[in-house]
Each structure stands twice: as C-alpha cells, then as structure tokens.
PDB file of C-alpha atoms in Angstrom:
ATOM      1  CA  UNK A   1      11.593  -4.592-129.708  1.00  0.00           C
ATOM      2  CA  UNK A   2      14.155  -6.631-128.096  1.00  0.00           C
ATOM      3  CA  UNK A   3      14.854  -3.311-126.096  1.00  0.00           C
ATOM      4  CA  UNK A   4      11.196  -2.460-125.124  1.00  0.00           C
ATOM      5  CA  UNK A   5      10.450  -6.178-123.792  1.00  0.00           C
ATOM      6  CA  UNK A   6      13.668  -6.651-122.019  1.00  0.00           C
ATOM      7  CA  UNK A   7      15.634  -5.341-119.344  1.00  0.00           C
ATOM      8  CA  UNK A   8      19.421  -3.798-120.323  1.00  0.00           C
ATOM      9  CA  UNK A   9      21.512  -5.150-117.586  1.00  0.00           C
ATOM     10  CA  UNK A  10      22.625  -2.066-115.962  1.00  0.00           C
ATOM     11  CA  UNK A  11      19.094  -0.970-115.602  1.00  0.00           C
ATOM     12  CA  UNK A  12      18.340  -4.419-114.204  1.00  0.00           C
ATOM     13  CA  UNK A  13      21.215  -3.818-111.812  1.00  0.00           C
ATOM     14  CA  UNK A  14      19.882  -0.265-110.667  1.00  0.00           C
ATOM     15  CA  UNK A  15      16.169  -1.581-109.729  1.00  0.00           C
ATOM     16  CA  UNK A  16      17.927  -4.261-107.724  1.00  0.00           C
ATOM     17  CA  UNK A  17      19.891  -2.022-106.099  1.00  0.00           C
ATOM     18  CA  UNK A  18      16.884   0.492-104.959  1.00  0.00           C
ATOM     19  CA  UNK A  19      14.690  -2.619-104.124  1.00  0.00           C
ATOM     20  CA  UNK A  20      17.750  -3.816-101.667  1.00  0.00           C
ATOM     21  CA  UNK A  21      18.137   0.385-100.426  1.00  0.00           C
ATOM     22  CA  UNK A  22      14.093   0.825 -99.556  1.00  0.00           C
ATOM     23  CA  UNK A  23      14.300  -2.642 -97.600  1.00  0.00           C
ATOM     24  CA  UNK A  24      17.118  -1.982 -95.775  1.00  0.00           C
ATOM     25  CA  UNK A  25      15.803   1.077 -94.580  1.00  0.00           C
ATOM     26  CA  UNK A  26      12.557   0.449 -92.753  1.00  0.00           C
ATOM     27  CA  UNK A  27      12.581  -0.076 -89.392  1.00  0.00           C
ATOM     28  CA  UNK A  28      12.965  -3.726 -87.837  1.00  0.00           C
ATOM     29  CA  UNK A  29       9.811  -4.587 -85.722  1.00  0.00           C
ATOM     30  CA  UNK A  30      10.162  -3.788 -81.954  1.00  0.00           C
ATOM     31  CA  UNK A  31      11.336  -7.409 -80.040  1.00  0.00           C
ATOM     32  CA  UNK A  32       8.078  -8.801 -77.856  1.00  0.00           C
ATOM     33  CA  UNK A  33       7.707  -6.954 -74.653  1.00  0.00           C
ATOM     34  CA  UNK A  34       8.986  -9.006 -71.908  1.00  0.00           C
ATOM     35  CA  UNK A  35       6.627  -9.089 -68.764  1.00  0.00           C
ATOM     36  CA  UNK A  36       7.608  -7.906 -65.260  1.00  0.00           C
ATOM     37  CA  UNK A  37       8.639 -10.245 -62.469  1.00  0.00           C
ATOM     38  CA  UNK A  38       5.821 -11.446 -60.359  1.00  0.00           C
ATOM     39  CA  UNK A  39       7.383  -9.255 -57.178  1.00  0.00           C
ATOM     40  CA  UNK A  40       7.266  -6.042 -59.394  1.00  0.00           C
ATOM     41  CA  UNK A  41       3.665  -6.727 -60.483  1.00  0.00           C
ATOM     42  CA  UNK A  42       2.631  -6.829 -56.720  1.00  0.00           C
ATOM     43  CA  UNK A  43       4.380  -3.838 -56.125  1.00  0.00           C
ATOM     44  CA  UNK A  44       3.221  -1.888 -58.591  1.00  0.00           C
ATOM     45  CA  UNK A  45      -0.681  -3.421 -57.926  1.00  0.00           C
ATOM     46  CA  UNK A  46       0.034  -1.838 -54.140  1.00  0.00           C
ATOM     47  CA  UNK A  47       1.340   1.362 -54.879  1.00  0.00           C
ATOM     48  CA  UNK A  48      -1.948   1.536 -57.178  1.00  0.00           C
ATOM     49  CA  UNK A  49      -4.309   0.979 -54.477  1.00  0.00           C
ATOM     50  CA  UNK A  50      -2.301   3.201 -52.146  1.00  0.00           C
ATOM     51  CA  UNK A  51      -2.237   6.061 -54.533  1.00  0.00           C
ATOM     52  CA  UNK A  52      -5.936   5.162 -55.600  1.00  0.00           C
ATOM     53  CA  UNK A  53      -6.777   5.308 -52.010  1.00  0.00           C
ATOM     54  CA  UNK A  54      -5.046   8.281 -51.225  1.00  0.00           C
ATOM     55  CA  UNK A  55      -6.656  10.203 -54.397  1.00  0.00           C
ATOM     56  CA  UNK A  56     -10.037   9.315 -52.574  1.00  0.00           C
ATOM     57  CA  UNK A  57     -12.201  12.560 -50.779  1.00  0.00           C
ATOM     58  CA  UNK A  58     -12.354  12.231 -47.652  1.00  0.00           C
ATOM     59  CA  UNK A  59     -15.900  11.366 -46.407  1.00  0.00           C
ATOM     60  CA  UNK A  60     -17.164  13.882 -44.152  1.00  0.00           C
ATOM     61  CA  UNK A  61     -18.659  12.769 -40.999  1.00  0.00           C
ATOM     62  CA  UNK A  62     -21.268  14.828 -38.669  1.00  0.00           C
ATOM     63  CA  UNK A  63     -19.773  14.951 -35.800  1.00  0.00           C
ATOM     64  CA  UNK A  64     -22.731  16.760 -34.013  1.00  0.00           C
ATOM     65  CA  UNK A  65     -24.890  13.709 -34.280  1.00  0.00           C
ATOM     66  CA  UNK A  66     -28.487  13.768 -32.677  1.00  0.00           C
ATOM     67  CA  UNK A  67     -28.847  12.842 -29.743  1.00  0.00           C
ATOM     68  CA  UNK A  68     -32.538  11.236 -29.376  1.00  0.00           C
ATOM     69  CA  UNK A  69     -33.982  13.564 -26.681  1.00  0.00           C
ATOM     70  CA  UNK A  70     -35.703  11.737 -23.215  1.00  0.00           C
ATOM     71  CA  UNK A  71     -38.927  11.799 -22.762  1.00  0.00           C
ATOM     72  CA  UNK A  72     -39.669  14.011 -19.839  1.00  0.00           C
ATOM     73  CA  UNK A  73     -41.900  12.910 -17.054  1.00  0.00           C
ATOM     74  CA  UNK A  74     -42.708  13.773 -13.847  1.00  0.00           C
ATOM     75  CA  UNK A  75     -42.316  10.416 -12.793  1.00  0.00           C
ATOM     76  CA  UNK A  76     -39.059   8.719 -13.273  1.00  0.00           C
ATOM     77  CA  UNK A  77     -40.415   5.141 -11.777  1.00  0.00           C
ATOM     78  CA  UNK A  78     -43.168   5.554 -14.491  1.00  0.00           C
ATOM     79  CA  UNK A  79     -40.676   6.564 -17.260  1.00  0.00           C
ATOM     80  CA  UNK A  80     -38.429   3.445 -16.710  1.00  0.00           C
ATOM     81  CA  UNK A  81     -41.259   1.353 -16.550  1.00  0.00           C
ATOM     82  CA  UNK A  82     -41.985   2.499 -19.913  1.00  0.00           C
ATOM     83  CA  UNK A  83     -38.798   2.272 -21.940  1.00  0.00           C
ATOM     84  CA  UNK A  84     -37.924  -1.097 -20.512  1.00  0.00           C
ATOM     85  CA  UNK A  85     -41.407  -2.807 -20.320  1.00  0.00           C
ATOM     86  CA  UNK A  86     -43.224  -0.552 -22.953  1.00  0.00           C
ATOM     87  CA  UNK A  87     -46.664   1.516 -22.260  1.00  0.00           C
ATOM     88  CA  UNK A  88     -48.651  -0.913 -20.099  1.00  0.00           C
ATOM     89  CA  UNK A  89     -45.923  -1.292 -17.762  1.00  0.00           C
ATOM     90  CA  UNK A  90     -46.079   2.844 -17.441  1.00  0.00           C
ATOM     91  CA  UNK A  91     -49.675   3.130 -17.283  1.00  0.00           C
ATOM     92  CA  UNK A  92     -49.734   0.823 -14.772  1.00  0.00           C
ATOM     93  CA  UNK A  93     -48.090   2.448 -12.441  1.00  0.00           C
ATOM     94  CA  UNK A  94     -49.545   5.749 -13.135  1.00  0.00           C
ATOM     95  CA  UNK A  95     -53.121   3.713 -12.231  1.00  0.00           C
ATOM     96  CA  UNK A  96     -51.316   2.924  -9.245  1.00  0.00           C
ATOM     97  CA  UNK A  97     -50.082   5.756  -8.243  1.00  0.00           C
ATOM     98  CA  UNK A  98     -53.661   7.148  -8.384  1.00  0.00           C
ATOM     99  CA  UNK A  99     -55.366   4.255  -6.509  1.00  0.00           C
ATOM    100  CA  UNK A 100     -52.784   4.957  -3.707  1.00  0.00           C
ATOM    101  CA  UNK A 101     -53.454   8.407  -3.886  1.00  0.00           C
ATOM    102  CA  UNK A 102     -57.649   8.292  -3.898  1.00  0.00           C
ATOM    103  CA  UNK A 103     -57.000   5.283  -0.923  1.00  0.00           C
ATOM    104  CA  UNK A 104     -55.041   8.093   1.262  1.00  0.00           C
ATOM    105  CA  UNK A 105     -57.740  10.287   0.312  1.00  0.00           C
ATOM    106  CA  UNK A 106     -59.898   7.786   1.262  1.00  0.00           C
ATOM    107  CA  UNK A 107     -59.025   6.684   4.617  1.00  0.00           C
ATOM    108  CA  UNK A 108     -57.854  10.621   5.495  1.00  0.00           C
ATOM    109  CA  UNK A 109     -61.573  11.250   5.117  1.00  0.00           C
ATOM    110  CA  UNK A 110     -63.006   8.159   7.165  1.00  0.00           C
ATOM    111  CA  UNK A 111     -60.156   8.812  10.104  1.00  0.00           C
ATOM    112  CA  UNK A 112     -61.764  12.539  10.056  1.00  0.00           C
ATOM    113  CA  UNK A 113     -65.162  11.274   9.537  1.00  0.00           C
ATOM    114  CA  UNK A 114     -64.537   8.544  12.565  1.00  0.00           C
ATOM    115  CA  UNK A 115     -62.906  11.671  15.149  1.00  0.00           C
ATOM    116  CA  UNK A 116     -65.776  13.486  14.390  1.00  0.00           C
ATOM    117  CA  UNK A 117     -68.061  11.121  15.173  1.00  0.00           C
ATOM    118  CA  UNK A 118     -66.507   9.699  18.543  1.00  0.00           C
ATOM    119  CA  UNK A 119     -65.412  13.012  19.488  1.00  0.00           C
ATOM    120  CA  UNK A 120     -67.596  14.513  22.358  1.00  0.00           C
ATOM    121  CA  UNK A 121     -67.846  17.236  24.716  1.00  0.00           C
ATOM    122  CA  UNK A 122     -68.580  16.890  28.178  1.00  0.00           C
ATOM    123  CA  UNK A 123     -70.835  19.130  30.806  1.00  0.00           C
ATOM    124  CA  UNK A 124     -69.007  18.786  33.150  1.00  0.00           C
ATOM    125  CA  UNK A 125     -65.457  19.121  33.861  1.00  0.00           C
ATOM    126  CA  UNK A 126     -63.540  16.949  36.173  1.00  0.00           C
ATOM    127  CA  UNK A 127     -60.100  16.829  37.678  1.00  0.00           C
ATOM    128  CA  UNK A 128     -57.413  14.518  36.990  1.00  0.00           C
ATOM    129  CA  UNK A 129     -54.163  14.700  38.955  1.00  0.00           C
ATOM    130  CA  UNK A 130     -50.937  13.087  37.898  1.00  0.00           C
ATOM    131  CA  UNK A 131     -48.013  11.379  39.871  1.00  0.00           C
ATOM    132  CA  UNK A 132     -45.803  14.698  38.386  1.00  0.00           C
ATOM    133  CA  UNK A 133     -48.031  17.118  39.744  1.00  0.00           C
ATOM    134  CA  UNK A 134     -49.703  18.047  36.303  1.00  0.00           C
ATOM    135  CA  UNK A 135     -53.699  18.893  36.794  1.00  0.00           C
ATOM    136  CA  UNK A 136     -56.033  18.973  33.508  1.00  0.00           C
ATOM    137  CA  UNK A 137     -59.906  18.801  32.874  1.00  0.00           C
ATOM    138  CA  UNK A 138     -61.058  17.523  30.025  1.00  0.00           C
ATOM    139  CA  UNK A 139     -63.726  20.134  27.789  1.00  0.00           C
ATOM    140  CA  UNK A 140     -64.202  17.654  24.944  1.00  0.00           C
ATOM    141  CA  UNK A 141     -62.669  14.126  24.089  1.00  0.00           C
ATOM    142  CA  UNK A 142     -61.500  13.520  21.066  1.00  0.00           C
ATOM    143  CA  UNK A 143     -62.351  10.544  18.908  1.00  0.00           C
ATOM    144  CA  UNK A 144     -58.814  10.452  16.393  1.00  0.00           C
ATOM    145  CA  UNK A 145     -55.758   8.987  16.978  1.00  0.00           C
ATOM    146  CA  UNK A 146     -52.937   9.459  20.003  1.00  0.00           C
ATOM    147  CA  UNK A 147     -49.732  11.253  19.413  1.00  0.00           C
ATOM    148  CA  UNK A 148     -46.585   8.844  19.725  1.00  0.00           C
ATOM    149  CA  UNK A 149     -43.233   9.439  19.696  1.00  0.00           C
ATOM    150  CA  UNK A 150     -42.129  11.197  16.528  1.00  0.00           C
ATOM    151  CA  UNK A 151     -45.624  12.131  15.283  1.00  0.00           C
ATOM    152  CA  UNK A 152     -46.114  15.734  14.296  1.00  0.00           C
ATOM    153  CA  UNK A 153     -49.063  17.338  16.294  1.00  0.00           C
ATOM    154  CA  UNK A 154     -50.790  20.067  15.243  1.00  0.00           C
ATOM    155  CA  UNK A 155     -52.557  22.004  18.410  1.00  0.00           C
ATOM    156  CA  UNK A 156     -54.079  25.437  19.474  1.00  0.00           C
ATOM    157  CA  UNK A 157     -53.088  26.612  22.609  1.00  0.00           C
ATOM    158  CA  UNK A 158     -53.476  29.202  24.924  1.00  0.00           C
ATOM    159  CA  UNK A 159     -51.154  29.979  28.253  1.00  0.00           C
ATOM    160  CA  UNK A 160     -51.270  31.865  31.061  1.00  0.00           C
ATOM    161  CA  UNK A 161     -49.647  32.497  34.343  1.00  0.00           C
ATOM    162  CA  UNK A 162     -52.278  31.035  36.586  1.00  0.00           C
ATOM    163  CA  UNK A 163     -54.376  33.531  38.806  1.00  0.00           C
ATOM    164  CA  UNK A 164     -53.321  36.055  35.999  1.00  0.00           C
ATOM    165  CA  UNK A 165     -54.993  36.955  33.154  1.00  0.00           C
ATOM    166  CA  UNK A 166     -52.198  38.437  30.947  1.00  0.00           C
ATOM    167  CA  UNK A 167     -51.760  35.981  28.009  1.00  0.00           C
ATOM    168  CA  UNK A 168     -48.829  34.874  26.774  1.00  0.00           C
ATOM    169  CA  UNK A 169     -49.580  32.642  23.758  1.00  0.00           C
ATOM    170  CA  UNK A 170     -53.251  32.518  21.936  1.00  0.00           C
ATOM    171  CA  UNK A 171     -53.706  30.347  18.822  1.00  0.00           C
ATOM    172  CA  UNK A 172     -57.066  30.342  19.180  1.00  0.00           C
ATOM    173  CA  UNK A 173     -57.543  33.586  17.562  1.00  0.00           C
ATOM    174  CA  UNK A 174     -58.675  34.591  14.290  1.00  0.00           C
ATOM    175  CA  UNK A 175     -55.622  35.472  12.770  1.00  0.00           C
ATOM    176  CA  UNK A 176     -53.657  33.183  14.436  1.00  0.00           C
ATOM    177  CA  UNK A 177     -51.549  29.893  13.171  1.00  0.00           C
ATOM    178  CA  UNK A 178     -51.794  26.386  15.187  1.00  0.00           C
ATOM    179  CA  UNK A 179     -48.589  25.602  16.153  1.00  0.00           C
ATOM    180  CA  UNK A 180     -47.109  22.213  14.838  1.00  0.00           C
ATOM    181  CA  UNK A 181     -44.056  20.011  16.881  1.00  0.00           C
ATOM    182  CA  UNK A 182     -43.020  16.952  16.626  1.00  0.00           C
ATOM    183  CA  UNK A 183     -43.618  14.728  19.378  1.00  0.00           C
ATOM    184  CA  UNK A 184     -40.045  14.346  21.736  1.00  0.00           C
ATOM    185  CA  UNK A 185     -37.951  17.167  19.667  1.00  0.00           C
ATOM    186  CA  UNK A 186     -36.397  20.139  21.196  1.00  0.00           C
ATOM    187  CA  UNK A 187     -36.592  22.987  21.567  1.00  0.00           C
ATOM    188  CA  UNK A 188     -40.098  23.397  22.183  1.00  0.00           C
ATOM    189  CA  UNK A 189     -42.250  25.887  20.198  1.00  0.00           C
ATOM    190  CA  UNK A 190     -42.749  29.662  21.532  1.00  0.00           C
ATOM    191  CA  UNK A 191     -44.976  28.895  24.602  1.00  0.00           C
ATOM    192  CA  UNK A 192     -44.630  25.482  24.587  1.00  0.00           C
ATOM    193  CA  UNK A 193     -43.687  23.672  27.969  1.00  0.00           C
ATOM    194  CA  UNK A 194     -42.436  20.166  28.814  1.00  0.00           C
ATOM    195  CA  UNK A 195     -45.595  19.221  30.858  1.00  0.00           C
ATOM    196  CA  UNK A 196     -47.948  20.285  27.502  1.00  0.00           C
ATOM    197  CA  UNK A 197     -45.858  17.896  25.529  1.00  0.00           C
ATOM    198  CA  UNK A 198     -46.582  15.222  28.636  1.00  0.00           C
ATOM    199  CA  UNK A 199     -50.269  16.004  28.328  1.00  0.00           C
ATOM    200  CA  UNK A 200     -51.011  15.336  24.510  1.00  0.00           C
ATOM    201  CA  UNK A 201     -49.271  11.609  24.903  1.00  0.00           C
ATOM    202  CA  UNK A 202     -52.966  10.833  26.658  1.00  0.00           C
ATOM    203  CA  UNK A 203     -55.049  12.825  24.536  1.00  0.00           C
ATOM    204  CA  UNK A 204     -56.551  12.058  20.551  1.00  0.00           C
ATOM    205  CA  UNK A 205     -57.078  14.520  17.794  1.00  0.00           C
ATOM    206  CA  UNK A 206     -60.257  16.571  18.538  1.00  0.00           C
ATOM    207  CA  UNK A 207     -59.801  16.578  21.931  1.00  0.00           C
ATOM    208  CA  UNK A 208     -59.381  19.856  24.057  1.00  0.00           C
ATOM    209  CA  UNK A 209     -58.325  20.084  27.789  1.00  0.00           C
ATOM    210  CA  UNK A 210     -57.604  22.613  30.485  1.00  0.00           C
ATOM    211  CA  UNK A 211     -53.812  21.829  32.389  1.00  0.00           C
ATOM    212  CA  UNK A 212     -52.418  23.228  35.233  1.00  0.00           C
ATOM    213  CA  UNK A 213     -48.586  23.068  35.070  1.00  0.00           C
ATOM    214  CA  UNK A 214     -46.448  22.969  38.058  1.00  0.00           C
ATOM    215  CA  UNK A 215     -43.296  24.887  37.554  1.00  0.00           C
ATOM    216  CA  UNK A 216     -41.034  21.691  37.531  1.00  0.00           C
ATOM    217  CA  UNK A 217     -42.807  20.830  33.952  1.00  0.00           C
ATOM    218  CA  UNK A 218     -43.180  24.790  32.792  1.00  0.00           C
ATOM    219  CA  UNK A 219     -40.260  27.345  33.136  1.00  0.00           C
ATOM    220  CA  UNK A 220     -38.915  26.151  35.922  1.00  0.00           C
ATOM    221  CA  UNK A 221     -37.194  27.847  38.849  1.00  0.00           C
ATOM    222  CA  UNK A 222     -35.517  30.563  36.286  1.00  0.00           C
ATOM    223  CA  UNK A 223     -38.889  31.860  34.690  1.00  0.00           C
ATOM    224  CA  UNK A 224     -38.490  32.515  31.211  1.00  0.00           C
ATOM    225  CA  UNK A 225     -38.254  35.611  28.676  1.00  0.00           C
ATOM    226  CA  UNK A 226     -40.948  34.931  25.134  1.00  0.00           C
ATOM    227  CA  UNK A 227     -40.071  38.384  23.411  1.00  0.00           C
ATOM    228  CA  UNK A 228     -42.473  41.394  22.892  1.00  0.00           C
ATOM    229  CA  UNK A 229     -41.744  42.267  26.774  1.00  0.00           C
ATOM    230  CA  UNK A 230     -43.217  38.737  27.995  1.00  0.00           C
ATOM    231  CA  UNK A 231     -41.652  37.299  30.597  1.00  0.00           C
ATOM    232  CA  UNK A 232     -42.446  34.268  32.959  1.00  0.00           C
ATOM    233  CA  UNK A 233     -41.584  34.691  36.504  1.00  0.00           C
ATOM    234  CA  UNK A 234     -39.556  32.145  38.328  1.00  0.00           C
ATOM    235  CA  UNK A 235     -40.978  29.298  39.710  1.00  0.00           C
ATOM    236  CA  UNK A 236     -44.795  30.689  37.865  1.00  0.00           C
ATOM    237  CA  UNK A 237     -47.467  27.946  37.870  1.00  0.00           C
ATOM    238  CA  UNK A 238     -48.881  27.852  34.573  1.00  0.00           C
ATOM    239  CA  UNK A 239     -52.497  27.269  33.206  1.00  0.00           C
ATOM    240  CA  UNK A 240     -53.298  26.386  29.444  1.00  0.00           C
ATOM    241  CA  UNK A 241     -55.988  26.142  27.101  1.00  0.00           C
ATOM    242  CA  UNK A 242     -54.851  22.969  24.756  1.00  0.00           C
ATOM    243  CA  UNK A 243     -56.461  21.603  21.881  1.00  0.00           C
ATOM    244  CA  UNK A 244     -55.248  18.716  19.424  1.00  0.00           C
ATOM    245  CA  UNK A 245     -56.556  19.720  15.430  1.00  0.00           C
ATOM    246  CA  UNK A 246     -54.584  16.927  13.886  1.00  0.00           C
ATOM    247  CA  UNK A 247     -51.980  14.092  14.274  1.00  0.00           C
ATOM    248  CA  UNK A 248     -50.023  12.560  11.793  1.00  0.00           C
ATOM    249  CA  UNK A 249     -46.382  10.272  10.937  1.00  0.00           C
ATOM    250  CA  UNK A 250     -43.930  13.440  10.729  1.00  0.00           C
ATOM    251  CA  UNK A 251     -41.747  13.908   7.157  1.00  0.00           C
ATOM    252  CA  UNK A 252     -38.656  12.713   6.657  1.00  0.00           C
TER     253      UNK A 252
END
C-alpha cells in the first residue's frame, strides 16, 4: 500500500526530469514585431500606388471622334444667323431675302410696264444734226431709262455702208442675238462704232433710231475688216438701224 499511494524517489526524480525535458523543448514565442520607420511606410505606400497604377489597363480612347456635321445651306448669311441667333433670326432673313427678291420683281415689271406705256412711235421722221457731224431720225421713242456710263445696254442693230445695200451686221433677224456692251468699254462689239455708242447716251430703252455716221465716229480713214469677207472701205459713211431692248447697272 505504502508503494501504490506513494511515489519511490527515483521514479519521482524521472517524471521531474521529463516534465523539465518537454518544457524545455517547445519553442519560445516569437518577440513582438517591431513597426517600420515612418519614412519606410511612405515609401512603401508610394511604390504601392505606383505599381497599382502601373498594373492598371490602359483606357482606350477613340481617337476618330465625331465630328458634328454643318448644316448645309445655300445661304451662308442665313446659316449664321441661325446658329448664333437660333431659327427666327434665319427665317428672317430668308423672308427677306424673298421680299427683296418679289420687290425687284416688282419694280422690273412696273419699269417695263412704264417704257411700254410712254414709249411711242412717230409718223414722221425728222432730222437731228449734231455738233460731231452724227445725223439720226427718230422711228419710235422710248419711254425706259437712259444708258450712263457703265450701264450694260442691250440693242439690235443693223449697219450698212450708206448708199449700199450690202449689210454688214443684222440683229434684227430671226435667228439672231442682240448684242450687249457696256457703256464706255473697249473694244466695241462686231459692228459696233464709236458714234453708235455716242447715240444711245440720248436715247431710253424702247426707243429705235436711224444714224448716219460720219467716218470720223465709224471706221475711220483706214476702213475696217469684220470677217466672213466684210470689209469697210476707208473713209465709208455709215448708216444704222439702232434699237435699245433693255438697260440695266452692269455686274461686277
């Protein structure tokens, strides 16, 4: 009994001994972790974001963006209007525009309507002579406006050498243009002379007049040579047919 409830002494010894062994032999706890400098912490929060950022996609970008297309007009005043003022300011000038337009229209038909009614022929003829020499007889006066200078004249006309009658410009037939110059310019048209162009400065649109050219105001002492084998003698008096269809401000 005294063996079962106690402890010999060597055995006492032994257990003591393997207690000491097993707690001697596991492994101290790890010290606390010390933490980093406050420099190294920034540093390694940078090269973080750096690396984070350079881990990123790249964001791809059109490069070919749209480009919002004009509107297209045929009127750039109206167009401008419109973008900066918005689409009364557009409108309005399109109404413009057309009011000016029907006004031309307008007064283009009351000037016409106004020739036609002060134009008038006369029964008889009767000769005017001029300080140059130039002779003309007026067949019907007109009733529209003068030619000045710089005003683009449209006219028949018909020429001849006088006592002849070989032609050598008719605009008064059927298939024939008027010819159109512009008041003072040079060179004249095919046929034209300087004392024609002297003539229409005292006649209107509608009007029509016989002239008589002296040579000093037609071709001159040196005659002249109009192609298709016409030629004007030297020193040829010269005797027209000359009508004025329209007058008007010439184009820019």
């Amino acid at each position: 009994m005294a063996t079962f409830f106690g402890s010999p002494p060597s055995l006492s010894h032994s257990l003591n001994r393997i207690h000491h062994l097993s707690s001697s032999s596991q492994t101290p706890p790890p010290p606390p972790a010390t933490p980093p400098p406050p420099e190294l912490q920034s540093q390694s929060s940078s090269s973080l974001r750096i690396t984070s950022s350079e881990q990123q996609p790249p964001v791809s970008v059109n490069s070919q963006q749209q480009k919002p297309t004009k509107a297209e007009s045929t009127d750039w005043i109206a167009s401008t209007l419109t973008r900066r003022f918005g689409l009364g300011a557009g409108l309005a000038w399109a109404a413009f525009l057309a009011v000016g337009v029907i006004s031309e229209q307008i007064k283009t038909r009351l000037e016409v309507s106004d020739q036609e009614a002060n134009t008038r022929d006369l029964e008889k003829e009767e000769e005017v002579l001029l300080p140059n020499g130039i002779r003309y007889y007026d067949i019907r006066v007109g009733g529209g406006a003068s030619p000045r200078q710089g005003d683009l004249v449209v006219i028949d006309l018909k020429g001849k050498i006088e006592g002849k009658s070989e032609v050598f410009v008719d605009t008064f037939e059927r298939d024939a243009k008027p010819l159109a110059l512009v008041m003072g310019s040079r060179p004249y048209t095919k046929g034209m002379c300087e004392g024609i162009e002297y003539v229409l400065r005292s006649m209107k649109a509608g009007g029509k007049r016989r002239v008589i050219v002296p040579p000093s105001l037609g071709f001159g002492e040196k005659g002249a040579e109009l192609g298709s084998g016409i030629q004007i003698p030297p020193s040829a008096t010269l005797e027209y047919i000359v009508e004025v269809d329209k007058v008007s401000i010439a184009p820019a």
